[in-house]
Short mmCIF file of C-alpha atoms in Angstrom, two decimals:
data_model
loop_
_atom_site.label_atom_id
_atom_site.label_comp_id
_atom_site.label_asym_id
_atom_site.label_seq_id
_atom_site.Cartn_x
_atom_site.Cartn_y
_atom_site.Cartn_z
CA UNK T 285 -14.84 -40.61 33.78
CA UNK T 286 -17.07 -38.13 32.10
CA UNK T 287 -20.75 -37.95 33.55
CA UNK T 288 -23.12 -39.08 30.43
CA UNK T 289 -24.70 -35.47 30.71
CA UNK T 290 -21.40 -33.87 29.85
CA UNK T 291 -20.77 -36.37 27.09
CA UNK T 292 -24.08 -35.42 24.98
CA UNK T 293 -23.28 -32.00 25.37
CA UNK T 294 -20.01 -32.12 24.27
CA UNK T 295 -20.94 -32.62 20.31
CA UNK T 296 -23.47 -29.56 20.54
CA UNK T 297 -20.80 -27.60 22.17
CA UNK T 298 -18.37 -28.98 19.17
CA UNK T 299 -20.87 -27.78 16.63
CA UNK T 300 -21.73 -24.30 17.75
CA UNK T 301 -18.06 -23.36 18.44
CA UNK T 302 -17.43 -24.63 14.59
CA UNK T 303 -20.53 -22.77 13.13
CA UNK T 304 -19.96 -19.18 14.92
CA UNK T 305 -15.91 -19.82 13.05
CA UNK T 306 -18.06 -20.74 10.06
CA UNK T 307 -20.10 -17.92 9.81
CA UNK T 308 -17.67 -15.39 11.56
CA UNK T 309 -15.53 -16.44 8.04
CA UNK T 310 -18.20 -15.88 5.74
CA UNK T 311 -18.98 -12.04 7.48
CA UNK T 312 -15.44 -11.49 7.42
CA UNK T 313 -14.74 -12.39 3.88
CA UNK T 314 -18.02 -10.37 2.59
CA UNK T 315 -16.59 -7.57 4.40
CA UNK T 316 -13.02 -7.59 2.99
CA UNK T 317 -14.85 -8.00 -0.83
CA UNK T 318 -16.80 -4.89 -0.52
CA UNK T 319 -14.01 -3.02 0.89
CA UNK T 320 -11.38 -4.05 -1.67
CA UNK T 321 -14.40 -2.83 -4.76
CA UNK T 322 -15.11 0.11 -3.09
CA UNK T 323 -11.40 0.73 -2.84
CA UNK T 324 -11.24 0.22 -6.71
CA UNK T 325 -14.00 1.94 -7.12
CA UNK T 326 -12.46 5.39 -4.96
CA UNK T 327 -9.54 4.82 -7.34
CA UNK T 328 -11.32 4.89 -11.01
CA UNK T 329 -10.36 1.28 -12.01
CA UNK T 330 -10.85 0.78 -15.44
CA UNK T 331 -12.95 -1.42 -17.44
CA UNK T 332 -10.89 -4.42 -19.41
CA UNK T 333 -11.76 -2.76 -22.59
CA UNK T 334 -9.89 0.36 -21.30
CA UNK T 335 -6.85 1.88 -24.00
CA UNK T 336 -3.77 0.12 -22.65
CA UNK T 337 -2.04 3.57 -22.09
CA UNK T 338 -4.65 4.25 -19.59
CA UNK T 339 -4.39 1.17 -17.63
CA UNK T 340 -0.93 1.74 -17.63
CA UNK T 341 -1.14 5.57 -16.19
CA UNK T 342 -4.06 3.90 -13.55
CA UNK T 343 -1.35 1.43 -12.26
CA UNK T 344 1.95 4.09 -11.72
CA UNK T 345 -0.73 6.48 -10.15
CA UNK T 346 -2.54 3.23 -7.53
CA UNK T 347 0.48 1.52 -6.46
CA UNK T 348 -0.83 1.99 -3.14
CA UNK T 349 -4.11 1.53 -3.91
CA UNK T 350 -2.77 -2.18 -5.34
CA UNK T 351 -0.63 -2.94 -2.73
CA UNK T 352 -3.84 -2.31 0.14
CA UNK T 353 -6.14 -4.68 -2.21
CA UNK T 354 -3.31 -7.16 -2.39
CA UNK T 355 -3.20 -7.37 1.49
CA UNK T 356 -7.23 -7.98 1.30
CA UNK T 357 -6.75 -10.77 -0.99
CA UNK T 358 -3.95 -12.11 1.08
CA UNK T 359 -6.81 -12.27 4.02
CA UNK T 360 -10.33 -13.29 2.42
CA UNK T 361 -8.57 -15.95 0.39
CA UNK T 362 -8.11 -17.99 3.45
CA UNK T 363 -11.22 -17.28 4.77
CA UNK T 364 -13.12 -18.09 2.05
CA UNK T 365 -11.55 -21.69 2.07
CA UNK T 366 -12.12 -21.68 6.32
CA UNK T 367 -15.68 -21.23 4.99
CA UNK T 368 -16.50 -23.59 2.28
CA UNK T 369 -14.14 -26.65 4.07
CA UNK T 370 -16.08 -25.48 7.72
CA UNK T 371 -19.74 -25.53 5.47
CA UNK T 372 -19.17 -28.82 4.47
CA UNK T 373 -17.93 -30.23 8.00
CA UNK T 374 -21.10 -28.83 9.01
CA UNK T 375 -22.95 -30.05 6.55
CA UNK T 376 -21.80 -33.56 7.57
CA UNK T 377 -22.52 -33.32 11.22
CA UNK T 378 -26.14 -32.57 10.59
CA UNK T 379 -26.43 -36.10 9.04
CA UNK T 380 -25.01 -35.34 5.76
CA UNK T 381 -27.83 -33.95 3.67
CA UNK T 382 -26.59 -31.75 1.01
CA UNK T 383 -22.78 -33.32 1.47
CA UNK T 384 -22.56 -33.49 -2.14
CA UNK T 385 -23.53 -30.23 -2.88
CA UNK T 386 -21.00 -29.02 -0.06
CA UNK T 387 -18.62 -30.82 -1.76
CA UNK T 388 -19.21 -29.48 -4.69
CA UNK T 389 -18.69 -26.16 -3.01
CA UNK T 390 -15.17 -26.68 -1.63
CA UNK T 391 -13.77 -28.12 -4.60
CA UNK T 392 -15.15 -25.22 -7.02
CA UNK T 393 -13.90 -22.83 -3.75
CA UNK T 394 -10.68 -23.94 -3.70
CA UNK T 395 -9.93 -23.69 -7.47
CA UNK T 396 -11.55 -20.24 -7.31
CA UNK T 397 -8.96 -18.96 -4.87
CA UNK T 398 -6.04 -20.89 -7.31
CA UNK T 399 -8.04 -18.35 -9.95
CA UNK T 400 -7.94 -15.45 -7.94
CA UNK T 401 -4.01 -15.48 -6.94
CA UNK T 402 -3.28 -15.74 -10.43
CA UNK T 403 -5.66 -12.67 -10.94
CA UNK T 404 -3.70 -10.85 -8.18
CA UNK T 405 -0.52 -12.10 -9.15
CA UNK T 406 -0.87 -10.51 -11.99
CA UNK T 407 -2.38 -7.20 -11.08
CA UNK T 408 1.35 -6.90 -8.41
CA UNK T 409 3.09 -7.17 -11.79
CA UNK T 410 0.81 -4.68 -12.97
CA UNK T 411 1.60 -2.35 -10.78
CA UNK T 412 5.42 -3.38 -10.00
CA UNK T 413 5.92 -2.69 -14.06
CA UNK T 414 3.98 0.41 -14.53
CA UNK T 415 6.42 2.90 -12.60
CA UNK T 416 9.15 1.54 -14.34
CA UNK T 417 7.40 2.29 -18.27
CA UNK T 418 7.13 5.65 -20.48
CA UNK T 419 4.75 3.78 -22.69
CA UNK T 420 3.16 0.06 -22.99
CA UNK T 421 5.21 -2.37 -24.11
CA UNK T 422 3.97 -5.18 -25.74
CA UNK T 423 4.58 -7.44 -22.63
CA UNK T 424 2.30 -5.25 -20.46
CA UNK T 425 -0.57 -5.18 -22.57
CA UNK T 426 -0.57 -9.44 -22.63
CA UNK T 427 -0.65 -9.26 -18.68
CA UNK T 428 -2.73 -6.95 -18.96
CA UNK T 429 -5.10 -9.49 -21.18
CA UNK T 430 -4.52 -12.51 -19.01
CA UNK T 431 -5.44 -10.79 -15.61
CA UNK T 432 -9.11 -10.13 -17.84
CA UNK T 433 -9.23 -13.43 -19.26
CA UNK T 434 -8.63 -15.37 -15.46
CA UNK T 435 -11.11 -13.00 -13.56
CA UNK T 436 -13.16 -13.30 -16.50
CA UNK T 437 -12.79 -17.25 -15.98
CA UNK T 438 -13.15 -17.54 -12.53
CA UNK T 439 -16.94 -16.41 -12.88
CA UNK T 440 -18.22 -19.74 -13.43
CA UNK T 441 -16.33 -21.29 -10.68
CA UNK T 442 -17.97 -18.48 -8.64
CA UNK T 443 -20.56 -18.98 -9.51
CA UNK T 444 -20.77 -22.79 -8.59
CA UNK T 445 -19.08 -22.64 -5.25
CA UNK T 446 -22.08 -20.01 -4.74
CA UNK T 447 -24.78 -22.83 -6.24
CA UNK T 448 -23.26 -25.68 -4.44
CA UNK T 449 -22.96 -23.91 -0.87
CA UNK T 450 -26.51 -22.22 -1.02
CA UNK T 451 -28.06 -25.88 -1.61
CA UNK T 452 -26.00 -27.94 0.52
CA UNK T 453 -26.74 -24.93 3.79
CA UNK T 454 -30.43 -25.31 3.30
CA UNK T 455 -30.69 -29.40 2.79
CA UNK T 456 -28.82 -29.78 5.68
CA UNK T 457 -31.63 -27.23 7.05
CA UNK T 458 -29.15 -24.30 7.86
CA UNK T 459 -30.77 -21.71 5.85
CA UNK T 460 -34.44 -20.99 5.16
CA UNK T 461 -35.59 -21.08 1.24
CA UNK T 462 -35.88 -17.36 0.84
CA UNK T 463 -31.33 -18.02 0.86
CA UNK T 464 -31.63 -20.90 -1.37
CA UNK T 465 -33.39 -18.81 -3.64
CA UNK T 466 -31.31 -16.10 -3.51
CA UNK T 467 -27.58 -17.99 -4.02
CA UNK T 468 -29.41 -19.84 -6.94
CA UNK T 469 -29.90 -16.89 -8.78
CA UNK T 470 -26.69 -15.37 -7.71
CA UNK T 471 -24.81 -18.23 -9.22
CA UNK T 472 -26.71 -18.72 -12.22
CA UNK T 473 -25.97 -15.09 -13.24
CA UNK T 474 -22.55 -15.71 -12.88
CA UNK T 475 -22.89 -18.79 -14.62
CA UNK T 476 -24.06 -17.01 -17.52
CA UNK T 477 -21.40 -14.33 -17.22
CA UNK T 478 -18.87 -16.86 -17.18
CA UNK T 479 -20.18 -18.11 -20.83
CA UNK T 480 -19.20 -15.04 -22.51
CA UNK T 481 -15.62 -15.15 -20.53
CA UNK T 482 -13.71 -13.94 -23.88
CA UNK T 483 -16.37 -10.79 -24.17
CA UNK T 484 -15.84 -9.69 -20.35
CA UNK T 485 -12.51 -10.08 -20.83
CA UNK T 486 -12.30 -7.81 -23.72
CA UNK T 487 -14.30 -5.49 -21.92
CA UNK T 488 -18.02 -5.95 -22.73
CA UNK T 489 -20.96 -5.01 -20.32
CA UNK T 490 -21.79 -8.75 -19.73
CA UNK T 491 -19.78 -8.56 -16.79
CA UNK T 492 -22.27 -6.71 -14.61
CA UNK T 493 -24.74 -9.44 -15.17
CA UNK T 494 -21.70 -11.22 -13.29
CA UNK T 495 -21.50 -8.42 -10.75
CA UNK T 496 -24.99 -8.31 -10.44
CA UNK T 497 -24.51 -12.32 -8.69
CA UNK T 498 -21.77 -11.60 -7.01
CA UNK T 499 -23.46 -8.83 -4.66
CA UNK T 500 -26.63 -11.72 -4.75
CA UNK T 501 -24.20 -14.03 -3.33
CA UNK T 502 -22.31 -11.89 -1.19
CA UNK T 503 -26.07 -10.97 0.53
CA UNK T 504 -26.46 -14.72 1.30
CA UNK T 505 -22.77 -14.92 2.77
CA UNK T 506 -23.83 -12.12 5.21
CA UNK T 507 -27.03 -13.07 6.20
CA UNK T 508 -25.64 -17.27 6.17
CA UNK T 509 -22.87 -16.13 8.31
CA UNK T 510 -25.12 -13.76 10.99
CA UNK T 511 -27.30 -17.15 11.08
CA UNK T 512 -24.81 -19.43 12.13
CA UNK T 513 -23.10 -16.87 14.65
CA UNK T 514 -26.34 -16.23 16.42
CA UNK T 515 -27.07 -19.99 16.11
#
């Protein structure tokens, strides 16, 4: 039988194993976002609004490039949902303040990564079909539109997993206010990217208002996820 000593510590032992995972996820999946931009970046991705005959040329010459940010997806994906589902078992343990917001959070989470396989779904045919073309075909160019129109989509349910997580970390007192502030206003810029979907997916400069929350958000990721490691 278990002295009573090494029963009460058990559950704090439980919860800082499961936060350092928590927060090791959100580093990690930061990490593998930057890395997977910066490769696009290197490479001269193009903007949506791009002539088709260039986005074709961009794909035969990056099937590499593709293939690498493919394998990224393949990773952060999971750990993005390791975060959001760990967040809100967190949340939960800490008395449940905030539990709707972090269930907010997971839902919007997990039909962001549905979002974002369909966006790299498509981007693999992208690049699968461009080596194989002289010159767009009409087919091309509509995959071509629907990978812009479901990253252009997945904004808003970006932009509320960020919301959702952000409030539920600091109710259930993970996070000081300085984070809530900042994933509030990284969210509600992509919120308001997200309304003009059909303009960033035709290529209009509204999406770096999106950008702009993204990097907002993925500043409170890091600086969540060094919190509840060193926790």
């Amino acid at each position: 039988m278990g002295s009573p000593k090494n029963t009460a510590t058990t559950p704090a032992r439980s919860w800082f194993v499961r936060g350092r995972l928590v927060g090791a996820a959100a580093i990690a999946f930061a990490v593998l976002v930057v890395t997977e931009n910066v490769l696009f970046a290197v490479t001269g991705a193009l903007p949506y609004g791009a002539p088709i005959e260039e986005v074709l040329a961009y794909y035969a010459a990056n099937r590499d490039a593709v293939a690498i940010v493919s394998g990224l997806v393949a990773v952060y994906l999971p750990l993005l949902l390791v975060f959001v589902t760990g967040l809100h078992g967190l949340v939960k343990r800490r008395g449940g303040a905030g539990t709707d917001w972090s269930r907010l959070a997971l839902t919007a989470g997990a039909t962001l990564s549905a979002i974002f396989v369909l966006v790299n779904v498509l981007q693999i045919g992208l690049a699968l079909s461009a080596s194989a073309l002289a010159e767009p075909t009409p087919a091309f160019g509509l995959v071509w539109q629907i990978h812009a129109a479901a990253f252009a989509l997945a904004l808003p349910m970006l932009g509320t997993t960020c919301i959702g997580s952000a409030l539920a970390a600091h109710a259930s007192g993970l996070t000081p206010a300085w984070q809530r502030l900042l994933g509030m206003v990284g969210g509600s810029l992509l919120l308001a990217a997200g309304l003009g979907n059909l303009a960033i997916a035709d290529g209009s400069p509204l999406i770096f208002v999106g950008l702009l929350g993204f990097v907002a958000w993925l500043v409170w990721l890091l600086a969540t996820g060094v919190r509840l490691v060193r926790s």
